[in-house]
Amino acid sequence: MIRKVRNHLNPEEGLVFEISSPGKKAYQLPDLDVPAVDPAQALGPANVRREIEHFPEISEVETIRHFTRLSAQNYAIDFGCYPLGSCTMKYNPRVNELVARTEGLAWAHPYQPEALAQGCLEVIDVLERYLCEVTGMDAVSLQPAAGAHGEWTGIMLVRALHESRGNPRKKILVPDSAHGTNPATAAMCGYDVESIKSNDRGLIDLEAVARAANEDVAAMMITNPNTLGIFEENIDKAAAILHEKGAMVYMDGANMNALVGISRPGDFGVDVMHLNLHKTFSTPHGGGGPGAGPVAVRSHLEPFLPIPRVKRNGAALAFDYDRPQSIGKVRAFYGNFGVLVRALAYTLAHGGPGLRNATMDAILNANYVRTRLQDYYDMPYDSPSMHECVFSDDRQSAKGVKTGDIAKRLIDYGFHPYTVSFPLIVHGALMIEPTETEPKQELDLLADALIDIAREIDDDPNLVKTAPHGTRVSRVDEVTAARKPILRWRP
Ligand SMILES: *Cc1c(COP(=O)(O)O)cnc(C)c1O
């Protein structure tokens, strides 16, 4: 009998239920040195589940191997370049993890008395001050748990400010190049959304802003650099137009990794913004898990920031809850503290010049990839790129191959796909963000792969249309998977 050969990098891995066999277990406990108690008696029968149906029973080594093999099926930044535009999938330096595991920080309890948590409060205080310095803003709250949550918090601050002046106003202006979270945020905060068309260079159209700006507008949300990877060079002029009508400028600072150390939103008219620590400051992207999307404001919005605020009381730091105009709490305790520690470690490890260098390298890398690819892929907006570049599939779709097909083929070349079909103002977008952490060799491999794929499309479009070919599972029906997921295993 020939045994099926298993390639450890691309294993056929069954479900954990399928390798289960009754009586196996993955733990060893010492014999009891106290009398045994019947859990049903101790907790009451209603609180004890007698049996878990089909609960997998496997040994320790099987458990370890099962999950290690599964982990190898997942692409990760630790394997190679992860050019997912807008998401800033940079390598997270291990020093962050080392610092986050420091005993006093890792084991701190949120209910620890303030007197015994001075180090933790110091982390919060110092990080807030550094982020003020980086953004040119006056105050920062580290509470929001993600970028979108930071947006929501920021627009609630805008609302609170307008309400304090007697009228919350009705509308939020959002450019048509905006990230989807911007209009969603505006709607969640009870505002109507008015879309503002970009001009033919992919930038905010000042005349359109002037036409839309009036006393009903609470704020305009501007992503800068925008989702085309282009710096909004007229943001200060747009801000002046909006401020004239008493409207605020919200900057979506998710892409601040293209500005840090070079220019500061506080210097070009921004009233409120958020940062994505998991993008710019190299904390883990949590797959929906704990993150941080700090919100930064100019002083007129500071009274409304979420409680508590960290405040200095003589030599000691303390939480201040006595802030009558605050919008309240937006997160339990003070947000995801472990993430804040990592961001501070990253900031301190780089220092000011290092942060600036990271920005310069991010811009250099994006422009390098752009230059290598622009003879092969169309680029509808060719203003200078910042941290990412956006192509369209116009040339390839003439042969029936779409951006999604090219992305699937890129998997065969050993890369995670770029961002597909976003931003929406580029038809069939390929959005590539290499980040500063990629060496030139890796960028060349990525560019070579995309150039090869462009040539394959000329020779044999079907090869690309049916990709990926080298993965354990080829194309899946993504719509059905999303609409009718099968989340339960039945024997
Ligand atoms: C990533 C991103 C967001 C949302 O951030 P999350 O942390 O995913 O909620 C918002 N705007 C822009 C421009 C982004 O790139």
Short mmCIF file of C-alpha atoms and ligand atoms in Angstrom, two decimals:
data_model
loop_
_atom_site.label_atom_id
_atom_site.label_comp_id
_atom_site.label_asym_id
_atom_site.label_seq_id
_atom_site.Cartn_x
_atom_site.Cartn_y
_atom_site.Cartn_z
CA MET A 1 0.00 0.00 0.00
CA ILE A 2 1.35 3.41 -0.90
CA ARG A 3 0.88 5.96 1.81
CA LYS A 4 -0.37 9.30 0.69
CA VAL A 5 2.56 11.71 0.71
CA ARG A 6 2.02 14.69 2.93
CA ASN A 7 3.78 17.94 2.19
CA HIS A 8 4.22 19.63 5.54
CA LEU A 9 3.95 23.11 4.04
CA ASN A 10 0.69 22.39 2.31
CA PRO A 11 -0.92 19.64 4.30
CA GLU A 12 -4.29 18.06 3.82
CA GLU A 13 -5.50 18.82 7.29
CA GLY A 14 -8.74 17.35 8.55
CA LEU A 15 -10.99 18.88 11.13
CA VAL A 16 -10.03 18.41 14.74
CA PHE A 17 -13.25 16.38 15.11
CA GLU A 18 -12.10 13.93 12.47
CA ILE A 19 -8.89 12.97 14.28
CA SER A 20 -10.71 12.59 17.59
CA SER A 21 -10.83 9.20 19.27
CA PRO A 22 -12.62 8.49 22.55
CA GLY A 23 -10.57 8.52 25.73
CA LYS A 24 -7.61 10.53 24.42
CA LYS A 25 -6.67 13.66 26.28
CA ALA A 26 -4.07 16.40 26.06
CA TYR A 27 -3.50 17.04 29.75
CA GLN A 28 -2.16 15.27 32.80
CA LEU A 29 -3.31 16.26 36.25
CA PRO A 30 -1.80 15.04 39.53
CA ASP A 31 -3.94 12.82 41.76
CA LEU A 32 -6.36 14.72 43.98
CA ASP A 33 -5.04 15.47 47.46
CA VAL A 34 -8.49 16.60 48.63
CA PRO A 35 -11.79 14.73 48.61
CA ALA A 36 -13.48 14.69 45.22
CA VAL A 37 -16.60 16.83 44.89
CA ASP A 38 -19.40 16.22 42.45
CA PRO A 39 -19.57 19.39 40.33
CA ALA A 40 -23.35 19.08 40.07
CA GLN A 41 -23.59 19.07 43.82
CA ALA A 42 -21.17 21.98 44.25
CA LEU A 43 -22.57 24.21 41.49
CA GLY A 44 -26.14 22.97 41.21
CA PRO A 45 -27.14 20.59 38.40
CA ALA A 46 -28.44 23.42 36.20
CA ASN A 47 -24.92 24.83 35.91
CA VAL A 48 -23.22 21.64 34.81
CA ARG A 49 -23.32 20.30 31.29
CA ARG A 50 -23.25 16.52 31.54
CA GLU A 51 -21.78 15.82 28.16
CA ILE A 52 -20.55 17.86 25.24
CA GLU A 53 -21.62 16.09 22.12
CA HIS A 54 -18.79 15.21 19.72
CA PHE A 55 -16.27 17.12 21.78
CA PRO A 56 -12.91 16.31 20.17
CA GLU A 57 -10.66 14.05 22.19
CA ILE A 58 -7.04 14.15 21.04
CA SER A 59 -3.59 13.90 22.57
CA GLU A 60 -1.22 16.77 23.26
CA VAL A 61 1.05 16.10 20.30
CA GLU A 62 -1.93 15.80 17.97
CA THR A 63 -3.29 19.09 19.25
CA ILE A 64 0.02 20.86 18.73
CA ARG A 65 0.51 19.41 15.25
CA HIS A 66 -3.05 20.10 14.15
CA PHE A 67 -2.89 23.77 15.02
CA THR A 68 0.71 24.21 13.86
CA ARG A 69 -0.18 22.72 10.45
CA LEU A 70 -3.24 24.95 10.23
CA SER A 71 -1.10 27.99 11.06
CA ALA A 72 1.17 27.13 8.13
CA GLN A 73 -1.81 27.43 5.78
CA ASN A 74 -2.25 31.03 6.75
CA TYR A 75 -0.20 33.66 4.98
CA ALA A 76 1.56 35.98 7.42
CA ILE A 77 3.83 38.99 7.36
CA ASP A 78 6.47 36.72 8.90
CA PHE A 79 6.44 34.66 5.67
CA GLY A 80 6.73 37.45 3.14
CA CYS A 81 5.47 40.76 1.76
CA TYR A 82 1.79 41.41 2.49
CA PRO A 83 0.94 44.23 0.06
CA LEU A 84 -2.65 44.77 1.21
CA GLY A 85 -3.19 48.44 0.39
CA SER A 86 -4.72 50.77 2.99
CA CYS A 87 -4.17 48.12 5.68
CA THR A 88 -0.44 48.83 6.22
CA MET A 89 0.67 45.27 6.87
CA LYS A 90 4.14 46.12 8.06
CA TYR A 91 6.39 43.81 10.02
CA ASN A 92 5.94 44.31 13.77
CA PRO A 93 9.34 44.44 15.48
CA ARG A 94 9.74 41.79 18.19
CA VAL A 95 11.01 44.37 20.66
CA ASN A 96 7.36 45.46 21.01
CA GLU A 97 6.44 41.98 22.19
CA LEU A 98 9.37 41.83 24.59
CA VAL A 99 8.30 45.07 26.24
CA ALA A 100 4.61 44.09 26.34
CA ARG A 101 5.58 40.93 28.24
CA THR A 102 7.37 42.89 30.99
CA GLU A 103 5.90 41.48 34.18
CA GLY A 104 4.60 44.70 35.73
CA LEU A 105 2.84 45.66 32.49
CA ALA A 106 1.61 42.25 31.36
CA TRP A 107 0.23 41.33 34.79
CA ALA A 108 -1.25 44.70 35.69
CA HIS A 109 -4.91 44.43 36.62
CA PRO A 110 -7.39 47.11 35.56
CA TYR A 111 -8.72 47.28 39.15
CA GLN A 112 -5.26 47.76 40.63
CA PRO A 113 -5.29 50.95 42.74
CA GLU A 114 -3.86 53.96 40.93
CA ALA A 115 -1.04 54.24 43.45
CA LEU A 116 0.13 50.76 42.35
CA ALA A 117 -0.40 51.42 38.64
CA GLN A 118 1.76 54.51 38.20
CA GLY A 119 3.91 52.81 35.56
CA CYS A 120 0.85 51.93 33.47
CA LEU A 121 -0.53 55.44 33.79
CA GLU A 122 2.88 56.72 32.72
CA VAL A 123 2.74 54.56 29.57
CA ILE A 124 -0.63 56.12 28.71
CA ASP A 125 0.50 59.65 29.52
CA VAL A 126 3.77 59.44 27.58
CA LEU A 127 2.17 57.80 24.54
CA GLU A 128 -0.55 60.46 24.46
CA ARG A 129 2.07 63.18 24.53
CA TYR A 130 4.13 61.55 21.76
CA LEU A 131 1.05 61.18 19.58
CA CYS A 132 0.27 64.87 20.15
CA GLU A 133 3.78 65.69 18.99
CA VAL A 134 3.49 63.44 15.91
CA THR A 135 0.10 64.81 14.87
CA GLY A 136 0.46 68.45 15.97
CA MET A 137 -2.79 68.11 17.90
CA ASP A 138 -3.43 69.24 21.51
CA ALA A 139 -4.88 66.15 23.22
CA VAL A 140 -5.26 62.43 22.55
CA SER A 141 -7.52 59.71 23.95
CA LEU A 142 -6.20 56.18 23.57
CA GLN A 143 -9.53 54.56 24.44
CA PRO A 144 -11.08 53.69 21.04
CA ALA A 145 -10.45 50.07 20.08
CA ALA A 146 -9.97 50.40 16.30
CA GLY A 147 -9.81 52.90 13.47
CA ALA A 148 -13.55 52.85 12.84
CA HIS A 149 -14.18 53.21 16.58
CA GLY A 150 -11.81 56.21 16.61
CA GLU A 151 -13.83 57.75 13.77
CA TRP A 152 -17.05 57.21 15.65
CA THR A 153 -15.57 58.74 18.79
CA GLY A 154 -14.23 61.71 16.80
CA ILE A 155 -17.54 62.47 15.12
CA MET A 156 -19.35 62.13 18.48
CA LEU A 157 -16.93 64.80 19.75
CA VAL A 158 -17.86 67.00 16.80
CA ARG A 159 -21.51 66.44 17.58
CA ALA A 160 -20.98 67.29 21.26
CA LEU A 161 -19.18 70.52 20.32
CA HIS A 162 -21.96 71.63 17.95
CA GLU A 163 -24.61 70.66 20.53
CA SER A 164 -22.83 72.76 23.14
CA ARG A 165 -23.23 75.66 20.71
CA GLY A 166 -26.94 74.95 20.42
CA ASN A 167 -27.24 72.91 17.20
CA PRO A 168 -25.73 69.50 16.33
CA ARG A 169 -26.11 70.32 12.59
CA LYS A 170 -27.27 67.83 9.95
CA LYS A 171 -24.64 66.73 7.46
CA ILE A 172 -21.17 65.30 7.07
CA LEU A 173 -19.33 65.78 3.77
CA VAL A 174 -17.34 62.79 2.54
CA PRO A 175 -15.23 62.68 -0.66
CA ASP A 176 -16.09 59.91 -3.13
CA SER A 177 -12.61 58.44 -2.57
CA ALA A 178 -13.35 57.87 1.13
CA HIS A 179 -12.86 54.66 3.04
CA GLY A 180 -16.25 52.97 3.59
CA THR A 181 -15.98 53.46 7.34
CA ASN A 182 -16.30 57.26 6.91
CA PRO A 183 -19.87 57.43 5.60
CA ALA A 184 -20.77 54.56 7.95
CA THR A 185 -19.44 56.56 10.90
CA ALA A 186 -21.34 59.67 9.88
CA ALA A 187 -24.57 57.67 9.62
CA MET A 188 -23.97 55.92 12.96
CA CYS A 189 -23.61 59.35 14.58
CA GLY A 190 -26.96 60.42 13.17
CA TYR A 191 -25.75 62.56 10.27
CA ASP A 192 -26.73 62.62 6.63
CA VAL A 193 -23.86 61.95 4.26
CA GLU A 194 -23.14 64.14 1.27
CA SER A 195 -20.63 62.73 -1.18
CA ILE A 196 -18.18 65.20 -2.74
CA LYS A 197 -16.74 64.30 -6.14
CA SER A 198 -12.97 64.27 -6.50
CA ASN A 199 -11.32 66.22 -9.30
CA ASP A 200 -9.52 64.60 -12.25
CA ARG A 201 -6.30 64.37 -10.26
CA GLY A 202 -8.05 62.32 -7.58
CA LEU A 203 -8.00 65.20 -5.06
CA ILE A 204 -10.68 67.10 -3.17
CA ASP A 205 -12.36 69.58 -5.48
CA LEU A 206 -12.29 72.91 -3.63
CA GLU A 207 -15.15 74.34 -5.67
CA ALA A 208 -17.32 71.36 -4.79
CA VAL A 209 -16.43 71.85 -1.10
CA ALA A 210 -17.32 75.55 -1.33
CA ARG A 211 -20.67 74.70 -2.94
CA ALA A 212 -21.51 72.14 -0.24
CA ALA A 213 -20.23 74.04 2.80
CA ASN A 214 -22.96 75.72 4.82
CA GLU A 215 -24.30 76.01 8.36
CA ASP A 216 -25.90 72.52 8.12
CA VAL A 217 -22.51 70.86 7.73
CA ALA A 218 -21.10 69.49 10.98
CA ALA A 219 -17.80 68.33 9.49
CA MET A 220 -16.02 67.02 6.44
CA MET A 221 -14.20 63.72 6.81
CA ILE A 222 -11.01 63.70 4.76
CA THR A 223 -8.62 60.78 4.44
CA ASN A 224 -5.09 62.08 4.03
CA PRO A 225 -3.20 60.76 2.19
CA ASN A 226 -6.38 59.67 0.49
CA THR A 227 -7.26 56.14 -0.56
CA LEU A 228 -5.51 56.69 -3.89
CA GLY A 229 -2.29 57.11 -1.92
CA ILE A 230 -2.19 60.80 -2.85
CA PHE A 231 -1.55 63.70 -0.47
CA GLU A 232 -4.54 66.06 -0.27
CA GLU A 233 -2.47 69.14 -1.04
CA ASN A 234 -5.45 71.49 -0.69
CA ILE A 235 -6.58 70.26 2.70
CA ASP A 236 -5.63 73.56 4.37
CA LYS A 237 -7.74 75.50 1.83
CA ALA A 238 -10.66 73.10 2.27
CA ALA A 239 -10.28 73.57 6.04
CA ALA A 240 -10.47 77.35 5.67
CA ILE A 241 -13.67 77.06 3.61
CA LEU A 242 -15.25 74.72 6.18
CA HIS A 243 -14.12 76.71 9.23
CA GLU A 244 -15.65 79.82 7.68
CA LYS A 245 -19.04 78.07 8.04
CA GLY A 246 -18.29 76.76 11.54
CA ALA A 247 -17.81 73.18 10.25
CA MET A 248 -15.03 70.93 11.57
CA VAL A 249 -12.38 69.01 9.61
CA TYR A 250 -12.11 65.34 10.54
CA MET A 251 -9.00 63.64 9.21
CA ASP A 252 -9.03 59.90 8.75
CA GLY A 253 -5.42 59.34 9.83
CA ALA A 254 -5.35 55.59 9.19
CA ASN A 255 -2.64 56.32 6.63
CA MET A 256 -0.55 58.50 8.91
CA ASN A 257 2.38 56.18 8.15
CA ALA A 258 2.89 58.38 5.07
CA LEU A 259 3.08 61.61 7.11
CA VAL A 260 4.78 60.86 10.44
CA GLY A 261 7.84 63.05 10.87
CA ILE A 262 7.12 65.02 7.69
CA SER A 263 3.88 66.89 8.14
CA ARG A 264 1.36 67.31 10.93
CA PRO A 265 -2.43 67.46 10.61
CA GLY A 266 -2.58 70.01 13.44
CA ASP A 267 -0.55 72.33 11.21
CA PHE A 268 -2.87 72.08 8.19
CA GLY A 269 -6.26 72.83 9.71
CA VAL A 270 -7.46 69.50 11.09
CA ASP A 271 -9.70 69.72 14.20
CA VAL A 272 -9.99 66.02 15.01
CA MET A 273 -8.50 62.81 13.65
CA HIS A 274 -7.80 59.20 14.49
CA LEU A 275 -4.73 57.05 14.21
CA ASN A 276 -4.57 53.30 13.66
CA LEU A 277 -1.89 51.98 15.98
CA HIS A 278 -2.09 48.62 14.17
CA LYS A 279 -1.11 50.34 10.95
CA THR A 280 1.25 53.21 11.60
CA PHE A 281 2.65 52.12 14.97
CA SER A 282 3.15 48.43 14.20
CA THR A 283 0.83 46.79 16.70
CA PRO A 284 -0.82 43.49 15.73
CA HIS A 285 -3.78 43.56 13.36
CA GLY A 286 -6.14 41.65 15.54
CA GLY A 287 -8.50 39.96 13.09
CA GLY A 288 -11.29 41.90 14.78
CA GLY A 289 -9.51 41.51 18.09
CA PRO A 290 -8.12 44.08 20.46
CA GLY A 291 -6.67 47.10 18.71
CA ALA A 292 -6.40 50.82 19.26
CA GLY A 293 -7.60 53.76 17.20
CA PRO A 294 -6.65 56.80 19.30
CA VAL A 295 -8.48 60.02 18.61
CA ALA A 296 -6.54 63.31 18.59
CA VAL A 297 -8.14 66.75 18.88
CA ARG A 298 -7.36 70.44 18.93
CA SER A 299 -8.07 72.20 22.22
CA HIS A 300 -11.66 73.28 21.36
CA LEU A 301 -12.71 69.61 21.30
CA GLU A 302 -10.68 68.53 24.33
CA PRO A 303 -13.46 69.05 26.96
CA PHE A 304 -15.58 66.44 25.17
CA LEU A 305 -12.99 63.62 25.12
CA PRO A 306 -14.02 60.28 26.67
CA ILE A 307 -13.59 59.78 30.40
CA PRO A 308 -11.40 59.02 32.19
CA ARG A 309 -8.45 61.21 31.24
CA VAL A 310 -5.01 60.66 32.74
CA LYS A 311 -4.00 63.74 34.68
CA ARG A 312 -0.95 64.68 36.70
CA ASN A 313 -1.58 65.32 40.41
CA GLY A 314 1.69 66.68 41.73
CA ALA A 315 4.20 63.87 41.22
CA ALA A 316 1.52 61.20 40.76
CA LEU A 317 -0.74 60.34 37.83
CA ALA A 318 -4.44 59.68 38.31
CA PHE A 319 -7.60 59.06 36.30
CA ASP A 320 -9.84 62.12 36.07
CA TYR A 321 -13.57 61.42 35.76
CA ASP A 322 -14.70 64.91 36.62
CA ARG A 323 -15.29 66.18 33.11
CA PRO A 324 -18.89 67.38 32.76
CA GLN A 325 -18.80 67.89 28.98
CA SER A 326 -17.29 64.46 28.19
CA ILE A 327 -19.14 62.18 25.75
CA GLY A 328 -18.60 59.44 28.39
CA LYS A 329 -16.78 56.17 28.16
CA VAL A 330 -16.21 54.51 24.79
CA ARG A 331 -14.36 51.46 26.04
CA ALA A 332 -13.97 49.46 29.24
CA PHE A 333 -11.23 50.78 31.52
CA TYR A 334 -8.78 52.64 29.30
CA GLY A 335 -8.84 50.70 26.03
CA ASN A 336 -6.56 47.86 25.02
CA PHE A 337 -3.58 48.57 27.19
CA GLY A 338 -1.25 45.86 25.83
CA VAL A 339 -1.53 47.39 22.38
CA LEU A 340 -0.62 50.81 23.75
CA VAL A 341 2.52 49.37 25.32
CA ARG A 342 3.58 47.96 21.95
CA ALA A 343 3.00 51.28 20.19
CA LEU A 344 5.07 53.10 22.79
CA ALA A 345 7.88 50.53 22.47
CA TYR A 346 7.85 51.04 18.70
CA THR A 347 7.92 54.83 19.07
CA LEU A 348 10.76 54.79 21.60
CA ALA A 349 12.78 52.22 19.64
CA HIS A 350 12.60 54.42 16.52
CA GLY A 351 12.89 57.85 18.11
CA GLY A 352 11.91 60.95 16.13
CA PRO A 353 14.43 60.53 13.28
CA GLY A 354 13.66 56.81 13.06
CA LEU A 355 9.92 57.45 12.68
CA ARG A 356 10.66 59.96 9.94
CA ASN A 357 12.93 57.43 8.20
CA ALA A 358 10.18 54.82 8.34
CA THR A 359 7.86 57.26 6.55
CA MET A 360 10.48 58.07 3.90
CA ASP A 361 11.11 54.35 3.29
CA ALA A 362 7.38 53.63 3.04
CA ILE A 363 7.07 56.31 0.35
CA LEU A 364 10.22 55.16 -1.42
CA ASN A 365 9.04 51.54 -1.49
CA ALA A 366 5.59 52.44 -2.86
CA ASN A 367 7.13 54.56 -5.59
CA TYR A 368 9.62 51.83 -6.44
CA VAL A 369 6.83 49.30 -6.95
CA ARG A 370 4.83 51.88 -8.91
CA THR A 371 7.77 52.59 -11.21
CA ARG A 372 8.42 48.91 -11.83
CA LEU A 373 4.77 48.18 -12.67
CA GLN A 374 3.54 51.22 -14.53
CA ASP A 375 4.45 49.88 -17.98
CA TYR A 376 2.31 46.81 -17.33
CA TYR A 377 -0.75 48.13 -15.50
CA ASP A 378 -2.82 51.26 -16.06
CA MET A 379 -2.75 54.01 -13.46
CA PRO A 380 -5.81 56.28 -13.79
CA TYR A 381 -4.63 58.93 -11.29
CA ASP A 382 -0.94 59.61 -11.66
CA SER A 383 -0.33 62.24 -8.99
CA PRO A 384 2.80 61.36 -6.95
CA SER A 385 2.29 58.33 -4.70
CA MET A 386 2.76 58.44 -0.97
CA HIS A 387 2.70 55.10 0.87
CA GLU A 388 0.73 53.10 -1.70
CA CYS A 389 -0.06 53.01 -5.40
CA VAL A 390 -3.32 52.22 -7.14
CA PHE A 391 -3.54 50.64 -10.60
CA SER A 392 -6.60 49.58 -12.57
CA ASP A 393 -7.17 46.33 -14.45
CA ASP A 394 -8.35 48.18 -17.60
CA ARG A 395 -5.68 46.66 -19.83
CA GLN A 396 -6.18 43.14 -18.42
CA SER A 397 -9.97 43.23 -18.30
CA ALA A 398 -9.95 43.79 -22.07
CA LYS A 399 -8.76 40.14 -22.11
CA GLY A 400 -11.44 39.12 -19.62
CA VAL A 401 -9.11 39.04 -16.60
CA LYS A 402 -10.14 41.07 -13.57
CA THR A 403 -8.26 42.45 -10.59
CA GLY A 404 -9.63 39.61 -8.44
CA ASP A 405 -8.15 37.02 -10.84
CA ILE A 406 -4.75 38.70 -10.77
CA ALA A 407 -4.87 38.71 -6.97
CA LYS A 408 -5.65 34.98 -6.93
CA ARG A 409 -2.76 34.29 -9.29
CA LEU A 410 -0.45 36.27 -7.01
CA ILE A 411 -1.13 33.63 -4.34
CA ASP A 412 0.54 31.06 -6.64
CA TYR A 413 3.62 33.26 -6.64
CA GLY A 414 3.77 33.10 -2.85
CA PHE A 415 2.33 36.50 -1.95
CA HIS A 416 -0.72 37.66 -0.12
CA PRO A 417 -2.97 39.52 -2.57
CA TYR A 418 -3.05 43.30 -2.73
CA THR A 419 -6.33 45.10 -1.96
CA VAL A 420 -8.88 44.28 -4.66
CA SER A 421 -11.47 46.67 -6.16
CA PHE A 422 -10.84 49.51 -3.68
CA PRO A 423 -10.96 52.51 -3.79
CA LEU A 424 -14.27 52.45 -5.63
CA ILE A 425 -13.45 55.48 -7.81
CA VAL A 426 -10.88 53.36 -9.65
CA HIS A 427 -12.55 50.77 -11.81
CA GLY A 428 -11.03 47.34 -11.12
CA ALA A 429 -8.49 48.67 -8.64
CA LEU A 430 -5.24 46.96 -7.64
CA MET A 431 -4.10 48.77 -4.50
CA ILE A 432 -0.57 47.98 -3.39
CA GLU A 433 1.06 49.08 -0.15
CA PRO A 434 4.48 47.54 0.39
CA THR A 435 5.29 49.43 3.65
CA GLU A 436 8.73 50.48 4.79
CA THR A 437 9.66 47.13 6.26
CA GLU A 438 10.17 45.35 2.90
CA PRO A 439 13.71 44.96 1.57
CA LYS A 440 14.35 45.72 -2.11
CA GLN A 441 14.78 41.99 -2.93
CA GLU A 442 11.25 41.26 -1.71
CA LEU A 443 9.82 44.22 -3.65
CA ASP A 444 11.55 42.93 -6.77
CA LEU A 445 10.04 39.49 -6.28
CA LEU A 446 6.60 41.07 -5.91
CA ALA A 447 7.04 43.30 -8.97
CA ASP A 448 8.47 40.38 -11.00
CA ALA A 449 5.45 38.28 -10.05
CA LEU A 450 2.97 40.96 -11.15
CA ILE A 451 4.90 41.52 -14.40
CA ASP A 452 4.91 37.75 -15.07
CA ILE A 453 1.18 37.67 -14.46
CA ALA A 454 0.64 40.55 -16.89
CA ARG A 455 2.55 38.50 -19.50
CA GLU A 456 0.58 35.35 -18.69
CA ILE A 457 -2.60 37.30 -19.36
CA ASP A 458 -1.30 38.11 -22.84
CA ASP A 459 -0.42 34.44 -23.53
CA ASP A 460 -3.03 32.45 -21.64
CA PRO A 461 -5.67 34.49 -19.85
CA ASN A 462 -7.46 31.35 -18.71
CA LEU A 463 -4.51 30.34 -16.55
CA VAL A 464 -4.99 33.50 -14.51
CA LYS A 465 -8.78 33.37 -14.57
CA THR A 466 -8.75 29.96 -12.90
CA ALA A 467 -6.01 30.67 -10.33
CA PRO A 468 -4.89 29.84 -7.71
CA HIS A 469 -3.47 26.50 -8.82
CA GLY A 470 -0.92 25.83 -6.09
CA THR A 471 -3.12 26.01 -3.02
CA ARG A 472 -4.87 23.22 -1.17
CA VAL A 473 -8.23 24.68 -2.14
CA SER A 474 -8.61 26.60 -5.39
CA ARG A 475 -11.43 29.09 -5.96
CA VAL A 476 -14.13 28.98 -3.40
CA ASP A 477 -17.59 30.38 -3.86
CA GLU A 478 -16.97 33.47 -1.77
CA VAL A 479 -20.53 34.77 -1.99
CA THR A 480 -22.07 31.54 -0.70
CA ALA A 481 -19.33 31.26 1.93
CA ALA A 482 -20.25 34.71 3.22
CA ARG A 483 -24.03 34.38 2.89
CA LYS A 484 -24.49 30.78 4.04
CA PRO A 485 -21.48 29.87 6.14
CA ILE A 486 -21.45 26.33 7.55
CA LEU A 487 -20.18 26.82 11.07
CA ARG A 488 -21.21 23.55 12.65
CA TRP A 489 -19.60 20.17 12.16
CA ARG A 490 -21.95 17.22 11.85
CA PRO A 491 -20.58 13.67 11.87
C1 LIG B 1 -8.07 50.78 7.98
C2 LIG B 1 -8.79 52.02 7.71
C3 LIG B 1 -9.90 52.40 8.49
C4 LIG B 1 -10.54 51.52 9.54
O1 LIG B 1 -9.69 51.08 10.56
P1 LIG B 1 -10.06 49.79 11.41
O2 LIG B 1 -9.02 49.74 12.48
O3 LIG B 1 -10.01 48.63 10.48
O4 LIG B 1 -11.42 49.99 11.98
C5 LIG B 1 -10.48 53.62 8.23
N1 LIG B 1 -10.02 54.41 7.25
C6 LIG B 1 -8.98 54.08 6.47
C7 LIG B 1 -8.51 55.01 5.39
C8 LIG B 1 -8.32 52.86 6.66
O5 LIG B 1 -7.30 52.53 5.88
#
